[in-house]
């Protein structure tokens, strides 16, 4: 299984809502990532988890809260977002060591009203 | 400071011909390079990679060339097919650092 799955595919939320994005992989990868991608831009790294521990936080605002419940799952909790947070949110996974190709999920298209 | 650059925002190639996508980098610490393909509203799909100890890696229709002295890599697609129309991202990483650095992408259009 070489797939990273993400749910939901689309999400519309108001600025006062709380929602969560979910990501799952069954490739045995122990590194998982959250990226944000705006139109016509490359993916922008937000968070990295290695062995279920947060290893990189790219100075992301606290209204984004990541969680890694186990080695296969990665969540991104959203609260009090701004319209400028509307983007495609991508999850990826990879091996921790060695040359680590990152495999991406299909993304969640988030719209903040 | 853009460490990975794809200077051509777009490229148009006739079906059956060769597509050549270019990428330059500035950080000599990068030791692994990857190409991803992305369709609209989908996640990037890993295509091919190359280690800094090699100068060429081939996988089917896709070949990546690395010129370390020039800090330049290129992706060759031969022959180009309509399904190759997508945005291609070059990315670089320092082994163990986990942080992929992406270029801005090149939109490839294959014309029939």
Coordinates of C-alpha atoms in Angstrom, one line a residue:
Chain A
X1 CA 0.0 0.0 0.0
X2 CA 1.7 3.2 -1.2
X3 CA -1.1 5.5 -0.5
X4 CA -1.6 8.5 1.8
X5 CA -5.3 9.3 2.4
X6 CA -6.8 12.5 3.6
X7 CA -10.2 13.4 4.8
X8 CA -12.2 15.4 4.2
X9 CA -11.6 16.3 0.5
X10 CA -13.2 19.7 0.9
X11 CA -14.0 21.7 4.0
X12 CA -15.8 25.1 4.3
X13 CA -15.7 26.7 7.8
X14 CA -16.4 29.9 9.4
X15 CA -13.8 31.9 11.4
X16 CA -15.3 30.7 14.7
X17 CA -15.5 27.1 13.9
X18 CA -13.3 24.2 15.1
X19 CA -12.6 21.5 12.6
X20 CA -10.0 18.8 12.1
X21 CA -8.2 17.4 9.0
X22 CA -7.1 13.8 9.1
X23 CA -4.4 11.9 7.3
X24 CA -3.5 8.2 7.3
X25 CA -0.8 6.1 5.8
X26 CA 0.0 2.4 6.0
X27 CA 3.5 2.3 4.4
X28 CA 5.3 1.9 7.8
X29 CA 6.7 5.5 7.5
X30 CA 7.6 7.0 10.8
X31 CA 7.8 10.6 9.5
X32 CA 4.7 12.6 8.7
X33 CA 4.2 16.1 7.4
X34 CA 1.7 18.9 7.0
X35 CA 2.1 21.3 4.1
X36 CA 0.0 24.2 3.0
X37 CA -0.3 25.1 -0.7
X38 CA -1.7 28.2 -2.2
X39 CA -2.6 28.5 -5.9
X40 CA 0.4 28.7 -8.2
X41 CA 2.8 28.3 -5.3
X42 CA 4.9 25.3 -4.1
X43 CA 3.9 23.4 -1.0
X44 CA 5.0 25.2 2.2
X45 CA 6.1 23.0 5.1
X46 CA 4.1 23.5 8.4
X47 CA 4.9 20.6 10.7
X48 CA 7.0 17.4 10.8
X49 CA 6.5 14.5 13.1
X50 CA 9.2 11.9 13.6
X51 CA 8.3 8.8 15.6
X52 CA 5.1 10.4 16.7
X53 CA 6.9 13.4 18.2
X54 CA 6.8 16.9 16.8
X55 CA 10.3 17.6 15.3
X56 CA 9.7 20.7 13.1
X57 CA 7.3 23.6 13.5
X58 CA 7.8 26.2 10.9
X59 CA 6.6 29.0 13.1
X60 CA 3.0 28.2 12.3
X61 CA 0.3 30.2 14.1
X62 CA -1.3 28.5 17.1
X63 CA -4.7 28.4 15.4
X64 CA -3.2 25.3 13.7
X65 CA -2.6 22.5 16.1
X66 CA -1.1 19.2 14.9
X67 CA -1.5 15.8 16.6
X68 CA 0.0 12.4 15.9
X69 CA -2.0 9.8 17.8
X70 CA 0.0 6.9 16.4
X71 CA 2.4 6.0 13.7
X72 CA -0.2 5.8 11.0
X73 CA -2.4 8.8 11.8
X74 CA -1.8 12.6 11.7
X75 CA -4.4 15.2 12.5
X76 CA -4.5 19.0 12.1
X77 CA -6.9 20.8 14.4
X78 CA -8.1 24.1 13.2
X79 CA -9.6 26.9 15.3
X80 CA -10.4 30.6 14.7
X81 CA -8.9 30.5 11.2
X82 CA -8.7 33.6 8.9
X83 CA -9.8 33.8 5.3
X84 CA -6.2 33.9 4.2
X85 CA -5.8 30.4 5.6
X86 CA -7.9 29.1 2.7
X87 CA -5.6 26.7 0.8
X88 CA -4.9 23.1 -0.1
X89 CA -3.6 21.3 3.0
X90 CA -1.4 18.4 2.1
X91 CA -0.2 15.5 4.3
X92 CA 2.9 13.5 3.4
X93 CA 4.9 10.6 4.9
X94 CA 8.4 9.2 4.5
X95 CA 11.1 7.1 6.1
X96 CA 12.9 8.9 8.8
X97 CA 16.4 7.9 7.9
X98 CA 18.2 7.8 4.6
X99 CA 17.0 9.5 1.4
X100 CA 13.4 10.1 2.2
X101 CA 11.1 10.5 -0.7
X102 CA 8.0 12.1 0.7
X103 CA 4.7 10.6 -0.5
X104 CA 1.8 13.0 -0.6
X105 CA -1.9 12.6 0.0
X106 CA -4.5 14.2 -2.3
X107 CA -5.0 17.1 0.0
X108 CA -8.0 18.9 1.7
X109 CA -9.2 22.0 0.0
X110 CA -10.1 24.4 2.9
X111 CA -12.2 27.5 2.5
X112 CA -12.5 29.9 5.4
X113 CA -15.4 32.3 5.2
Chain B
X1 CA 16.2 33.6 -0.3
X2 CA 15.0 31.1 -2.9
X3 CA 17.4 28.1 -2.7
X4 CA 15.7 26.1 -5.4
X5 CA 14.7 27.9 -8.6
X6 CA 12.7 26.9 -11.6
X7 CA 13.1 29.8 -13.9
X8 CA 10.5 28.8 -16.5
X9 CA 7.0 29.2 -15.2
X10 CA 5.6 27.3 -18.3
X11 CA 6.7 25.1 -21.1
X12 CA 4.8 23.9 -24.2
X13 CA 5.9 20.8 -26.1
X14 CA 4.5 18.8 -28.9
X15 CA 3.4 15.3 -28.2
X16 CA 6.1 12.7 -29.0
X17 CA 8.9 15.2 -28.6
X18 CA 11.3 15.6 -25.6
X19 CA 10.3 17.8 -22.7
X20 CA 13.2 19.3 -20.7
X21 CA 12.5 20.9 -17.4
X22 CA 15.3 22.8 -15.6
X23 CA 16.1 23.5 -12.0
X24 CA 18.9 25.4 -10.3
X25 CA 19.9 25.4 -6.6
X26 CA 22.1 27.6 -4.5
X27 CA 22.8 25.5 -1.4
X28 CA 25.7 23.2 -1.9
X29 CA 24.6 21.2 1.2
X30 CA 21.7 19.7 -0.7
X31 CA 22.5 16.0 -1.4
X32 CA 19.3 14.6 -2.7
X33 CA 17.0 16.0 -5.4
X34 CA 13.5 15.0 -6.4
X35 CA 10.9 15.8 -9.1
X36 CA 7.2 15.8 -8.4
X37 CA 4.3 16.1 -10.8
X38 CA 1.1 17.8 -9.7
X39 CA -2.4 17.9 -11.3
X40 CA -4.8 20.6 -10.2
X41 CA -6.5 20.0 -6.8
X42 CA -4.4 16.9 -6.2
X43 CA -1.3 16.2 -4.1
X44 CA 2.1 16.1 -5.7
X45 CA 3.1 12.7 -7.1
X46 CA 6.7 11.6 -6.7
X47 CA 8.3 11.0 -10.1
X48 CA 12.1 10.4 -9.8
X49 CA 15.0 11.3 -7.6
X50 CA 18.8 11.5 -7.7
X51 CA 21.5 11.4 -5.2
X52 CA 24.4 13.9 -5.3
X53 CA 26.8 11.0 -5.9
X54 CA 25.2 10.3 -9.3
X55 CA 24.9 12.4 -12.4
X56 CA 22.0 10.6 -14.0
X57 CA 19.0 8.5 -13.0
X58 CA 16.6 6.9 -15.4
X59 CA 13.1 5.5 -14.9
X60 CA 11.2 4.6 -18.1
X61 CA 10.4 7.8 -20.0
X62 CA 11.9 10.0 -17.2
X63 CA 15.6 10.8 -16.8
X64 CA 17.0 13.2 -14.3
X65 CA 20.5 14.7 -14.9
X66 CA 22.5 16.4 -12.1
X67 CA 25.4 18.8 -12.7
X68 CA 26.8 19.5 -9.3
X69 CA 29.4 22.0 -10.4
X70 CA 26.8 24.1 -12.1
X71 CA 24.2 23.4 -9.3
X72 CA 21.7 22.4 -12.0
X73 CA 19.4 19.6 -12.6
X74 CA 17.0 18.8 -15.4
X75 CA 14.2 16.4 -16.0
X76 CA 13.9 14.9 -19.5
X77 CA 10.6 13.2 -20.6
X78 CA 10.8 11.2 -23.8
X79 CA 8.5 10.8 -25.6
X80 CA 6.1 13.4 -24.1
X81 CA 2.5 12.3 -23.8
X82 CA -0.7 14.4 -23.2
X83 CA -1.0 12.9 -19.7
X84 CA 2.3 14.5 -18.9
X85 CA 0.6 17.9 -18.9
X86 CA 0.9 19.1 -15.3
X87 CA 2.9 21.3 -13.0
X88 CA 6.4 19.9 -12.2
X89 CA 8.2 20.8 -9.0
X90 CA 11.8 20.3 -8.4
X91 CA 12.8 19.7 -4.7
X92 CA 16.0 19.4 -2.8
X93 CA 16.9 18.1 0.6
X94 CA 19.8 17.6 2.9
X95 CA 19.9 14.0 4.0
X96 CA 18.3 13.6 7.4
X97 CA 17.0 17.2 7.5
X98 CA 13.4 16.1 6.5
X99 CA 12.7 19.5 5.0
X100 CA 12.1 19.5 1.3
X101 CA 12.8 22.8 -0.4
X102 CA 10.6 23.2 -3.5
X103 CA 11.1 25.3 -6.6
X104 CA 8.2 27.4 -7.8
X105 CA 7.1 24.9 -10.4
X106 CA 6.9 24.7 -14.2
X107 CA 3.6 24.1 -15.9
X108 CA 4.2 21.7 -18.8
X109 CA 1.6 21.5 -21.6
X110 CA 1.8 18.7 -24.2
X111 CA 0.1 19.7 -27.4
X112 CA -1.3 17.0 -29.7

